[in-house]
mmCIF file with all atom_site columns, C-alpha atoms in Angstrom:
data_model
loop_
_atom_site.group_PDB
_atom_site.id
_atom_site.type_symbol
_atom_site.label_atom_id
_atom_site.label_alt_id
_atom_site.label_comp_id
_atom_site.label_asym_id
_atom_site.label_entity_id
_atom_site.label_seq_id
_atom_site.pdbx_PDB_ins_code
_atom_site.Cartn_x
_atom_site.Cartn_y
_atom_site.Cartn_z
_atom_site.occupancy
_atom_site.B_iso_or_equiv
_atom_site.pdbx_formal_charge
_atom_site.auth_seq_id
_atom_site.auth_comp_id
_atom_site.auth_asym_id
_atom_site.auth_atom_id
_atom_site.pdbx_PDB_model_num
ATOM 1   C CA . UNK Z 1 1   ? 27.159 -25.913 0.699   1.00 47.00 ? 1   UNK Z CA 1
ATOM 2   C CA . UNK Z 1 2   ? 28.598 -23.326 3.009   1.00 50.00 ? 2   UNK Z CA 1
ATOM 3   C CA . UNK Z 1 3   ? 27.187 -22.668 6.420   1.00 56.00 ? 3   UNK Z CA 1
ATOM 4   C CA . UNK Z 1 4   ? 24.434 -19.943 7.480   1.00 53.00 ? 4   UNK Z CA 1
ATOM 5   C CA . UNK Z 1 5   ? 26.350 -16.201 8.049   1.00 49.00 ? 5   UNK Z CA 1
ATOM 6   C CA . UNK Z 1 6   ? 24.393 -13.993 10.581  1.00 49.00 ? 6   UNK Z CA 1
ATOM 7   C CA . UNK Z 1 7   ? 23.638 -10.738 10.016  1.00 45.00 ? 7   UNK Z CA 1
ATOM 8   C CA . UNK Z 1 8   ? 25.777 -9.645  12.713  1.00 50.00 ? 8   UNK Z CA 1
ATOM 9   C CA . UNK Z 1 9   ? 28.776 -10.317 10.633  1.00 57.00 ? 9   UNK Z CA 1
ATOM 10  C CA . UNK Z 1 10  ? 27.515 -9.501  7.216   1.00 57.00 ? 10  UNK Z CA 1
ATOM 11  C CA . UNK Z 1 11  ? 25.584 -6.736  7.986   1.00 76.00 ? 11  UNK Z CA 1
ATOM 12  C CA . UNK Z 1 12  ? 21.849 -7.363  6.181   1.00 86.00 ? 12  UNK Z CA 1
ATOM 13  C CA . UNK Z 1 13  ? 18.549 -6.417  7.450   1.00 87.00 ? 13  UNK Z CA 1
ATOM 14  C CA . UNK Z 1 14  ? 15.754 -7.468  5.259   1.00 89.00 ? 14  UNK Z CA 1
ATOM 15  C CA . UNK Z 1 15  ? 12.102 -5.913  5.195   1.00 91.00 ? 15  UNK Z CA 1
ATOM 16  C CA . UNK Z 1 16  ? 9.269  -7.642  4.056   1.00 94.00 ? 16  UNK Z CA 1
ATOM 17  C CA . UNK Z 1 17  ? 5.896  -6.675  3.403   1.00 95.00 ? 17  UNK Z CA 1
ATOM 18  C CA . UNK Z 1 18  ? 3.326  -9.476  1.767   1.00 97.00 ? 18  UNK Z CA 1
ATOM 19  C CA . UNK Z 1 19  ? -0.129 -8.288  0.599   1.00 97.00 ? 19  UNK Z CA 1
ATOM 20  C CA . UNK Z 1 20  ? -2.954 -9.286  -1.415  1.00 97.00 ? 20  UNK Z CA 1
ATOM 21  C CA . UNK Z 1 21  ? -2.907 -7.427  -4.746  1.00 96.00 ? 21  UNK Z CA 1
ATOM 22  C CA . UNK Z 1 22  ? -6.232 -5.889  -6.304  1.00 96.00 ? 22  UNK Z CA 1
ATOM 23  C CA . UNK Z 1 23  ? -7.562 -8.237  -9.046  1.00 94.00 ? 23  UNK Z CA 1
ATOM 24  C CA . UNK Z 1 24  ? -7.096 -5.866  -11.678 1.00 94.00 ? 24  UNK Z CA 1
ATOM 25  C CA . UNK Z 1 25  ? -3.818 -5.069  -10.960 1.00 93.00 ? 25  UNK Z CA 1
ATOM 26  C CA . UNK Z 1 26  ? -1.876 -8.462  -10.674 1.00 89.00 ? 26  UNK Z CA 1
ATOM 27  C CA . UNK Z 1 27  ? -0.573 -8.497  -14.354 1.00 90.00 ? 27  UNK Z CA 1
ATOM 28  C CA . UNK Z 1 28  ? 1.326  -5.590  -14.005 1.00 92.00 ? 28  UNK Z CA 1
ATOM 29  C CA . UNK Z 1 29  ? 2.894  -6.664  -10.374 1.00 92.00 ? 29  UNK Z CA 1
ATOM 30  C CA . UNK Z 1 30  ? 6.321  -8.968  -12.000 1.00 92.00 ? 30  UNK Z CA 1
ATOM 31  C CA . UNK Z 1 31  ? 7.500  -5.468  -13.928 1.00 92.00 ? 31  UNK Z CA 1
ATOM 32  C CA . UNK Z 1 32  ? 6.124  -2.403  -11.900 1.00 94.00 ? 32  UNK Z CA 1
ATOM 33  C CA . UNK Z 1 33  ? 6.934  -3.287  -8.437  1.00 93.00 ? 33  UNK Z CA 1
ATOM 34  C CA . UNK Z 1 34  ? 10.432 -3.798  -8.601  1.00 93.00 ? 34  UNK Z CA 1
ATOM 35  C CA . UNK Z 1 35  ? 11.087 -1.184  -11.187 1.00 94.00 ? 35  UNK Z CA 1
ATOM 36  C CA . UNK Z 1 36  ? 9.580  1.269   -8.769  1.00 93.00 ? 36  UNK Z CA 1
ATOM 37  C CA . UNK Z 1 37  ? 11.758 -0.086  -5.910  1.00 92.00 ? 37  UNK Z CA 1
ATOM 38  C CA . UNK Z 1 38  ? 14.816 0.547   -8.100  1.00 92.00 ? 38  UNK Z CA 1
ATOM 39  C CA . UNK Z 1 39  ? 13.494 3.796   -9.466  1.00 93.00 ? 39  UNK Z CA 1
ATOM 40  C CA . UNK Z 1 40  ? 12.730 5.352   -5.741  1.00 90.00 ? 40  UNK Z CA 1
ATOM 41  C CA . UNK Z 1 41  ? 15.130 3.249   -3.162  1.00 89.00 ? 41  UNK Z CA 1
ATOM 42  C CA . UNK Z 1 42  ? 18.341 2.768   -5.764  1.00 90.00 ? 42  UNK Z CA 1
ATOM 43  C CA . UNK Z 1 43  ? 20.292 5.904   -4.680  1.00 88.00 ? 43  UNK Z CA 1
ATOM 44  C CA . UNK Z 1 44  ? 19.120 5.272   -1.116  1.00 87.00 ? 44  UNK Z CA 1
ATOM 45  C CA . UNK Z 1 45  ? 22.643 5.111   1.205   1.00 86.00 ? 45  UNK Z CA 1
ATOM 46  C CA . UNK Z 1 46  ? 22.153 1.417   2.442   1.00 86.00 ? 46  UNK Z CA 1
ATOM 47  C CA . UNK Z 1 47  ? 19.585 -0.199  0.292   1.00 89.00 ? 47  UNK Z CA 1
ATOM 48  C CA . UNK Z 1 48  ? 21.203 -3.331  -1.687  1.00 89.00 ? 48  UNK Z CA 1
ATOM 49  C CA . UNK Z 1 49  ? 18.561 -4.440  -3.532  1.00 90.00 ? 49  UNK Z CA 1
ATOM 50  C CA . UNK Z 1 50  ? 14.980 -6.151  -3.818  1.00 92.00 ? 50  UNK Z CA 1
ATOM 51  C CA . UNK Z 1 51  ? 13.059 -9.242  -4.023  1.00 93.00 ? 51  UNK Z CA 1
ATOM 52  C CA . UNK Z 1 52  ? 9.729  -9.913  -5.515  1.00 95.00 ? 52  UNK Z CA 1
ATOM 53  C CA . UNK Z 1 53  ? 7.788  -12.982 -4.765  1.00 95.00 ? 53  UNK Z CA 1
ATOM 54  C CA . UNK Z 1 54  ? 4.617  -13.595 -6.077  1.00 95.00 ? 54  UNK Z CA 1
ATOM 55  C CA . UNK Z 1 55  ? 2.721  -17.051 -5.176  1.00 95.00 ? 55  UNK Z CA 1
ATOM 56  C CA . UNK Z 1 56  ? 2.238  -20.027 -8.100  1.00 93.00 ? 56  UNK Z CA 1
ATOM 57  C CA . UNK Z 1 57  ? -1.348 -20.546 -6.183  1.00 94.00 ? 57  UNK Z CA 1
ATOM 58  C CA . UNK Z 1 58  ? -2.263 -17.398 -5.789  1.00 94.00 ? 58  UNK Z CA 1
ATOM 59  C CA . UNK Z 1 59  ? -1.081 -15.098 -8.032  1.00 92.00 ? 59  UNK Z CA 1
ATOM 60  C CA . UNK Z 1 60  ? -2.461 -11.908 -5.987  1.00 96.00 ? 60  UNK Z CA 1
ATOM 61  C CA . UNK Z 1 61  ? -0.629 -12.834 -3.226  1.00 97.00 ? 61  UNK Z CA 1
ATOM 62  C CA . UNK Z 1 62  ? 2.555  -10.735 -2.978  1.00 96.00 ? 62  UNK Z CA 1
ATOM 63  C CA . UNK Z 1 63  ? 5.757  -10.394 -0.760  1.00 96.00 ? 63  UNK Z CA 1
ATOM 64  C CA . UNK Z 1 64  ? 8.431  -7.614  -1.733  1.00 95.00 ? 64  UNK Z CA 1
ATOM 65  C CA . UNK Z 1 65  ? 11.214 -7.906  -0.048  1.00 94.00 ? 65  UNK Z CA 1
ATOM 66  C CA . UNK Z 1 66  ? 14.080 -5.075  0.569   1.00 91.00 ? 66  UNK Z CA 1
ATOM 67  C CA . UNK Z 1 67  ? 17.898 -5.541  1.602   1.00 90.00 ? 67  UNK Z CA 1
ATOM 68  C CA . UNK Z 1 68  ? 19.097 -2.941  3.483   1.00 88.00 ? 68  UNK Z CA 1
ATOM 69  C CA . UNK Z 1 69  ? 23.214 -3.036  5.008   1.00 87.00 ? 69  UNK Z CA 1
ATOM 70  C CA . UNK Z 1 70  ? 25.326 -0.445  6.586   1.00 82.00 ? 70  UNK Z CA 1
ATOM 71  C CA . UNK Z 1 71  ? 25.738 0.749   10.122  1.00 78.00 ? 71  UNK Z CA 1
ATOM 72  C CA . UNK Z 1 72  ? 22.211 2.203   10.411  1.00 73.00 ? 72  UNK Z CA 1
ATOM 73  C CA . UNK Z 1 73  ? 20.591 -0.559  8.228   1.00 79.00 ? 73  UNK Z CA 1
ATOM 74  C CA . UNK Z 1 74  ? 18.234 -1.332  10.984  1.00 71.00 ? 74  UNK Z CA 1
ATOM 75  C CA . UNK Z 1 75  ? 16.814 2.424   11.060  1.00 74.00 ? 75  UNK Z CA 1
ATOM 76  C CA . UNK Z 1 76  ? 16.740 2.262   7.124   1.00 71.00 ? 76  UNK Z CA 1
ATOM 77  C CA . UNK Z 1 77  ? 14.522 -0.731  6.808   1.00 68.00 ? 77  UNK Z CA 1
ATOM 78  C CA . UNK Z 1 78  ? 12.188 0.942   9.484   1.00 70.00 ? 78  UNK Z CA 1
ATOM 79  C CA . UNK Z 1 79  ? 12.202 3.733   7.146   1.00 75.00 ? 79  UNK Z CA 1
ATOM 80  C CA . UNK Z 1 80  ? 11.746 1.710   3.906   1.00 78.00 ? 80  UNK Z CA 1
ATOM 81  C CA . UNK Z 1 81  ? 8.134  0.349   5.068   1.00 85.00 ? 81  UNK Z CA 1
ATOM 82  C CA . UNK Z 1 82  ? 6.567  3.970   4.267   1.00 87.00 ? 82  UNK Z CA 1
ATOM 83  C CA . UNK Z 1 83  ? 8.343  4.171   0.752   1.00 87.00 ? 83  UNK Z CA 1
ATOM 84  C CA . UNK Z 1 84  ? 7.325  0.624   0.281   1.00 89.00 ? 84  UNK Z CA 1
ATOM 85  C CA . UNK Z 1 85  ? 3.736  1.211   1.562   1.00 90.00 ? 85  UNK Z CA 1
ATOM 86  C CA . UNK Z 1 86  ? 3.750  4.000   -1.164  1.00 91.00 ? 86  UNK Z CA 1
ATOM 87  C CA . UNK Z 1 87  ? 5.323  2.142   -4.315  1.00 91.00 ? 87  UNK Z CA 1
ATOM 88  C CA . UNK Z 1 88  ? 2.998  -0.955  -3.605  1.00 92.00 ? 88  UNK Z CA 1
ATOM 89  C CA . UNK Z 1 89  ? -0.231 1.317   -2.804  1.00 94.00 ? 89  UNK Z CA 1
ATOM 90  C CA . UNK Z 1 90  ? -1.617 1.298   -6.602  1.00 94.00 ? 90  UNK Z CA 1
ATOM 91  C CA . UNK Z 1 91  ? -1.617 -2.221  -6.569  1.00 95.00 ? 91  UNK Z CA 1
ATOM 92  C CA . UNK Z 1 92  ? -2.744 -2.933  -2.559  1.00 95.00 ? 92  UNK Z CA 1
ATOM 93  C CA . UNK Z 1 93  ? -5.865 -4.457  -2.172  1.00 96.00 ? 93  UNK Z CA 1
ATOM 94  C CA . UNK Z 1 94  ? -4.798 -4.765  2.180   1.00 94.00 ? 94  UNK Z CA 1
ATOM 95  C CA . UNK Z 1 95  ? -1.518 -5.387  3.464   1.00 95.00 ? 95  UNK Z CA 1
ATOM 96  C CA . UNK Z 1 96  ? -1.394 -8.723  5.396   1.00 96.00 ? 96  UNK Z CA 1
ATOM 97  C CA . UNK Z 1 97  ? 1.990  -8.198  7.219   1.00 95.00 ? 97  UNK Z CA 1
ATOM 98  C CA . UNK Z 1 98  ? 5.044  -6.228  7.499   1.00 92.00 ? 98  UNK Z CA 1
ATOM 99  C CA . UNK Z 1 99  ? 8.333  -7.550  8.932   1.00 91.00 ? 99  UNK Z CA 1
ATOM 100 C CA . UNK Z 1 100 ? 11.841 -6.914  9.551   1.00 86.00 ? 100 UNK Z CA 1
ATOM 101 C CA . UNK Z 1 101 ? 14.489 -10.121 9.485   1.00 87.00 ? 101 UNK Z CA 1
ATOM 102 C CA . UNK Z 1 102 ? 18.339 -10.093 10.343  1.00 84.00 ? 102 UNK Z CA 1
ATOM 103 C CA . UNK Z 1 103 ? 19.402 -11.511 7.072   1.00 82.00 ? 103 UNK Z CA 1
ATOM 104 C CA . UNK Z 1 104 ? 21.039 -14.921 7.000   1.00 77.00 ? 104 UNK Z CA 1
ATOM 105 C CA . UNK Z 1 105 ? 22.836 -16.593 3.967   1.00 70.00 ? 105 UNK Z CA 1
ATOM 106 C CA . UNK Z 1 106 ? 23.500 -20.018 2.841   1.00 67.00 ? 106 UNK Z CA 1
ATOM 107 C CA . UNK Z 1 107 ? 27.204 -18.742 1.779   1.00 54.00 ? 107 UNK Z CA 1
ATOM 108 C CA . UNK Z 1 108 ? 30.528 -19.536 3.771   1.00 43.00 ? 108 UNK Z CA 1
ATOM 109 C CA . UNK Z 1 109 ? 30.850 -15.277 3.122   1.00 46.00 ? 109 UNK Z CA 1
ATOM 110 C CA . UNK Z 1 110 ? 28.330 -12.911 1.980   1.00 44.00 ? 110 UNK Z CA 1
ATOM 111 C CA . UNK Z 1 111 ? 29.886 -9.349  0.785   1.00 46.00 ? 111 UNK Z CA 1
ATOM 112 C CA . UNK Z 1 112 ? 27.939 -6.521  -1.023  1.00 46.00 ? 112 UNK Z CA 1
ATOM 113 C CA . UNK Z 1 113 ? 29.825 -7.812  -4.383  1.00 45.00 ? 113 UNK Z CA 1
ATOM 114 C CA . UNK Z 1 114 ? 27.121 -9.728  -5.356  1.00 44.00 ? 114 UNK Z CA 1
ATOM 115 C CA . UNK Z 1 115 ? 25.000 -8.711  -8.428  1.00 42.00 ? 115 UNK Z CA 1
ATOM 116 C CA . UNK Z 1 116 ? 22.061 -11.115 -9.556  1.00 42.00 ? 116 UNK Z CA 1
ATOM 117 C CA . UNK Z 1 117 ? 19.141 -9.769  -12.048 1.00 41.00 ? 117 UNK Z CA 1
ATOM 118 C CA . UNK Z 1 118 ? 17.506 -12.894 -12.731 1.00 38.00 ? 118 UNK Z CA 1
ATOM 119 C CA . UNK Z 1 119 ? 14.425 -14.674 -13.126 1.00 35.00 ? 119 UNK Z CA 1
ATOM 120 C CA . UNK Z 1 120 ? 14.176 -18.015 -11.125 1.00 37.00 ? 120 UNK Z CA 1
ATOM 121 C CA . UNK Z 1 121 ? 11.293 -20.207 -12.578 1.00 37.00 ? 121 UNK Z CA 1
ATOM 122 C CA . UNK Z 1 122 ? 9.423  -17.489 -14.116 1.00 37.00 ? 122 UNK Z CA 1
ATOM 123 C CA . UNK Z 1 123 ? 8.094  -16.377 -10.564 1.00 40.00 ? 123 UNK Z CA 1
ATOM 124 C CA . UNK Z 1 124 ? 10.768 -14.361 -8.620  1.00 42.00 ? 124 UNK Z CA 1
ATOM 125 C CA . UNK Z 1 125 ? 12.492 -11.804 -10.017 1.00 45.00 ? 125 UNK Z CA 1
ATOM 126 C CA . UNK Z 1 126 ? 15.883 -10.830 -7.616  1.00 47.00 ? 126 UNK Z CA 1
ATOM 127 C CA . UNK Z 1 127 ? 17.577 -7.556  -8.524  1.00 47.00 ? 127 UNK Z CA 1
ATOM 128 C CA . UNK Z 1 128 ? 20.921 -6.938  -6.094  1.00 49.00 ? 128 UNK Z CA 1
ATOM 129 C CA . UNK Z 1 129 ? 22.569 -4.030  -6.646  1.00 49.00 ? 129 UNK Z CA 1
ATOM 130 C CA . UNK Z 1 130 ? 26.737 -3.760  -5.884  1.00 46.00 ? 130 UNK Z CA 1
#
């Protein structure tokens, strides 16, 4: 396995928000959320793509998770938490945090080349566009 790159040198800020989902609304979360990430942030200038997590105990409890790169990646993510606060308000029951992380990866090199649209045991669904 290849070692940990900082953000520093591969240039990824990540923005997370994790909420608790309204009852009624959890079934939809796995296709609407990141559809409406896509259909809102994908011809954004910076953003590289989205994660959804949604818990195997919990299944109201939510993290979506943006990747944001460029020069002013750092300004975009701050800027991302309205449009995310938006997209995930039909399904927001409250909002239980909201975070910004340098990105790290387990890679030797990460570069924006990288295009995943996958689902990884039938819980995460990680679209990264090139």
């Amino acid at each position: 396995m290849g070692q940990a790159v900082p953000a520093s040198e591969c240039g990824v800020t990540a923005l997370s928000m994790e909420f608790v989902s309204k009852p009624e609304e959890a079934h939809r979360l796995r296709t609407a959320i990141p559809a409406a990430i896509e259909g809102v942030l994908g011809q954004v200038p910076g953003f590289s793509g989205c994660m959804l997590l949604i818990s195997d105990k919990e299944p109201r409890l939510v993290t979506v998770i943006t990747f944001w790169e460029g020069e002013h990646r750092a300004g975009l993510s701050r800027n991302g938490v309205a449009w995310i606060r938006k997209i995930a308000a039909p399904f927001l029951d409250h909002c239980l945090q909201v975070r910004t992380h340098d990105a790290f990866s387990p890679v030797t090199a990460l570069t924006s080349h990288v295009s995943v649209d996958s689902v990884v045991e039938d819980r995460y669904r990680v679209s990264v566009r090139q």
